[in-house]
Short mmCIF file of C-alpha atoms in Angstrom, two decimals:
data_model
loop_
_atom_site.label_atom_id
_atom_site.label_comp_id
_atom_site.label_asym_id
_atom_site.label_seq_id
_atom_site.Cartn_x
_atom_site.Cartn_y
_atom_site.Cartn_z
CA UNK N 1 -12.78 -7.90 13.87
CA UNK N 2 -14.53 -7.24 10.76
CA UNK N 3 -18.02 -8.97 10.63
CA UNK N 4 -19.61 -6.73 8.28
CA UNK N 5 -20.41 -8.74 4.88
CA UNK N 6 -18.80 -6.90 2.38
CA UNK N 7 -21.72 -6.40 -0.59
CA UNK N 8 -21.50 -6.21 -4.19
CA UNK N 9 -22.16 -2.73 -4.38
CA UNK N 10 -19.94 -0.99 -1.90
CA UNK N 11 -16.93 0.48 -3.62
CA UNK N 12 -13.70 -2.00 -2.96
CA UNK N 13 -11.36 1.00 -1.71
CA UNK N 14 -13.91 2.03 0.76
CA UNK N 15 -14.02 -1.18 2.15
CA UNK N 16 -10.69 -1.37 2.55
CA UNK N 17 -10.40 1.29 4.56
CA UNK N 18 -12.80 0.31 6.91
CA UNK N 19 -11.88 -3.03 7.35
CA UNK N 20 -8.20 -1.49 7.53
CA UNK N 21 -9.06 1.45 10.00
CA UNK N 22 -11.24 -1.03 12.38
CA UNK N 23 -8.08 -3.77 12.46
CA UNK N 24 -5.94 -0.81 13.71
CA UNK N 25 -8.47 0.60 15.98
CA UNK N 26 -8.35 -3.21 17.40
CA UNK N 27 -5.08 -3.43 17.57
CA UNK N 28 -4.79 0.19 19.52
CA UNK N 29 -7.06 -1.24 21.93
CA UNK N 30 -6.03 -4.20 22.66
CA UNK N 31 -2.00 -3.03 22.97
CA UNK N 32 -3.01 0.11 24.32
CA UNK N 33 -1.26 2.10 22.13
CA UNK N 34 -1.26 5.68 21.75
CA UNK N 35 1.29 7.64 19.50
CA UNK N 36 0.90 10.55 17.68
CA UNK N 37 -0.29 10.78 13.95
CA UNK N 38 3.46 11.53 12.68
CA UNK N 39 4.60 8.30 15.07
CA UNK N 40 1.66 6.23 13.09
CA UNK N 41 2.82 7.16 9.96
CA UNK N 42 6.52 6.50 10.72
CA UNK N 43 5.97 3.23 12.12
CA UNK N 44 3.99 2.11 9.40
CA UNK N 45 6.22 3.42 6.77
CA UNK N 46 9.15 1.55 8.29
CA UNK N 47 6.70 -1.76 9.02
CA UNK N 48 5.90 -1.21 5.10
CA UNK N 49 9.33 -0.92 3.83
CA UNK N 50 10.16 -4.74 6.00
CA UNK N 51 7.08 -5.92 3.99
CA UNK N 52 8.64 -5.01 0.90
CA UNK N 53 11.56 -6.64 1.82
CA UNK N 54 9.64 -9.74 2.18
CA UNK N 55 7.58 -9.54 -1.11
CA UNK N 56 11.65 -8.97 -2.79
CA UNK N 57 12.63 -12.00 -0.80
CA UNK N 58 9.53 -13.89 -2.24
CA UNK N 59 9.81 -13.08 -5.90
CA UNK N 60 13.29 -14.92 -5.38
CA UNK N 61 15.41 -11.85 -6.53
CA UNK N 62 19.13 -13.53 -5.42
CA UNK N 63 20.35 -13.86 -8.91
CA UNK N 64 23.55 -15.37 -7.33
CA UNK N 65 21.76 -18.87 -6.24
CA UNK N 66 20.04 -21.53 -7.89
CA UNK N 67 16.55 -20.16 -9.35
CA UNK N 68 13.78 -21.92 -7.66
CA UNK N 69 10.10 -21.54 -8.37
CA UNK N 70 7.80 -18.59 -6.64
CA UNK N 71 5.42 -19.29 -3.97
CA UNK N 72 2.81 -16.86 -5.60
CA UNK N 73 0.67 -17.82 -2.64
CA UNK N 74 3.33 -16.03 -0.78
CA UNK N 75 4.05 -13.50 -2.81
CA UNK N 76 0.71 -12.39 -3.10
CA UNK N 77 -0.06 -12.65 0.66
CA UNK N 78 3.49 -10.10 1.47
CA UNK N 79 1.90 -8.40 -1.28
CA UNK N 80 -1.34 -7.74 0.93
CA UNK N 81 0.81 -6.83 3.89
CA UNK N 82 2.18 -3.92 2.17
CA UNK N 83 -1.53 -2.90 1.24
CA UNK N 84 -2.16 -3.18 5.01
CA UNK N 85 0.44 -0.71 5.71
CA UNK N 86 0.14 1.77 2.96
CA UNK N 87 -3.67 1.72 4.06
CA UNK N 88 -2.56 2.13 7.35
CA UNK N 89 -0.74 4.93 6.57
CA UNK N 90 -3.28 6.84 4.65
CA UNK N 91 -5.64 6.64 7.34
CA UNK N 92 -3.34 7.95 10.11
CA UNK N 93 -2.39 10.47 7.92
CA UNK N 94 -6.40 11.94 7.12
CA UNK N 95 -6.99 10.30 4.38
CA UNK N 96 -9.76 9.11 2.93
CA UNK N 97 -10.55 6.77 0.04
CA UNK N 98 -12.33 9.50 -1.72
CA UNK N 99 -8.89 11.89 -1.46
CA UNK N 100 -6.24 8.79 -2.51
CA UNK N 101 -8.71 8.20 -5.73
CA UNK N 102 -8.55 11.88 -6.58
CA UNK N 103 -5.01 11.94 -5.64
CA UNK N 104 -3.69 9.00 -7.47
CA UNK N 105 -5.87 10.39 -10.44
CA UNK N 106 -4.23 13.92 -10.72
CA UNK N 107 -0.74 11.90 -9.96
CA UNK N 108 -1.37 9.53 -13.00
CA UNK N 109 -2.16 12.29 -15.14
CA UNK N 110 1.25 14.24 -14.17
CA UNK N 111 3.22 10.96 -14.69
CA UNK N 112 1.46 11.01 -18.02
CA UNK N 113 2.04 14.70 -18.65
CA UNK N 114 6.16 14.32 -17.90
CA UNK N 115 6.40 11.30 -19.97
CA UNK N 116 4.94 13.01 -23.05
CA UNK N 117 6.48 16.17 -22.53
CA UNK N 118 3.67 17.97 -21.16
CA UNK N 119 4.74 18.64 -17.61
CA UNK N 120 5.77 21.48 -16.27
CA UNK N 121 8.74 19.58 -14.76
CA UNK N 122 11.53 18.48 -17.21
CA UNK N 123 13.93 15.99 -17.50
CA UNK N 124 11.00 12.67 -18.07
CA UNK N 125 9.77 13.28 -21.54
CA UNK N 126 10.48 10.05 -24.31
CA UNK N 127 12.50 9.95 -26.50
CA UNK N 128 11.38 9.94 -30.61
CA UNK N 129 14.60 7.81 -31.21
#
């Protein structure tokens, strides 16, 4: 369990991770579990994809029935589950918080790139219409 206080300085992702890698590592334990890093990363992918399911089910998307208002307590909260297991999954996989930021950077700047033309790959750019 994470007892740590969490302080104003530390960088948010990084604490993430830790609090995410030492709830696994509990888990693990405590289930005595043991699969391989590929088995990890498959069970959380599938475990994240249900969570999605849920966050869907929460933002009310059945067009078909009578709208009702969102829970965006609940929304939020299957929201955080999917955070759980994307973390999860980075972790298992080897990586850090340092290598999703520069990642996610160099990603955003390709989705950038192919919407303004710029990429290499073709078939995203805008339209001028």
């Amino acid at each position: 369990m994470e007892t740590k206080e969490v302080q104003k300085t530390e960088d948010k992702l990084d604490v993430l991770f830790r609090m995410q890698s030492g709830l696994d590592a509990y888990i693990r334990e405590k289930r005595n579990l043991n699969y391989t890093k590929g088995e990890w990363v498959c069970k959380k992918a599938l475990a994240l994809m249900v969570e999605l399911g849920e966050v869907v089910e929460e933002a009310k998307y059945k067009w078909w029935k009578n709208a009702t208002e969102i829970d965006e307590a609940k929304l939020k909260e299957e929201i955080v589950d999917v955070l759980h297991f994307f973390l999860g999954m980075c972790i298992d996989s080897g990586m850090t918080s340092d290598e999703l930021f520069e990642i996610y950077l160099k990603k955003n700047k390709e989705n950038y790139d192919r919407q303004n033309g710029l990429s290499a790959k073709t078939g995203y750019a805008l339209n001028d219409n």
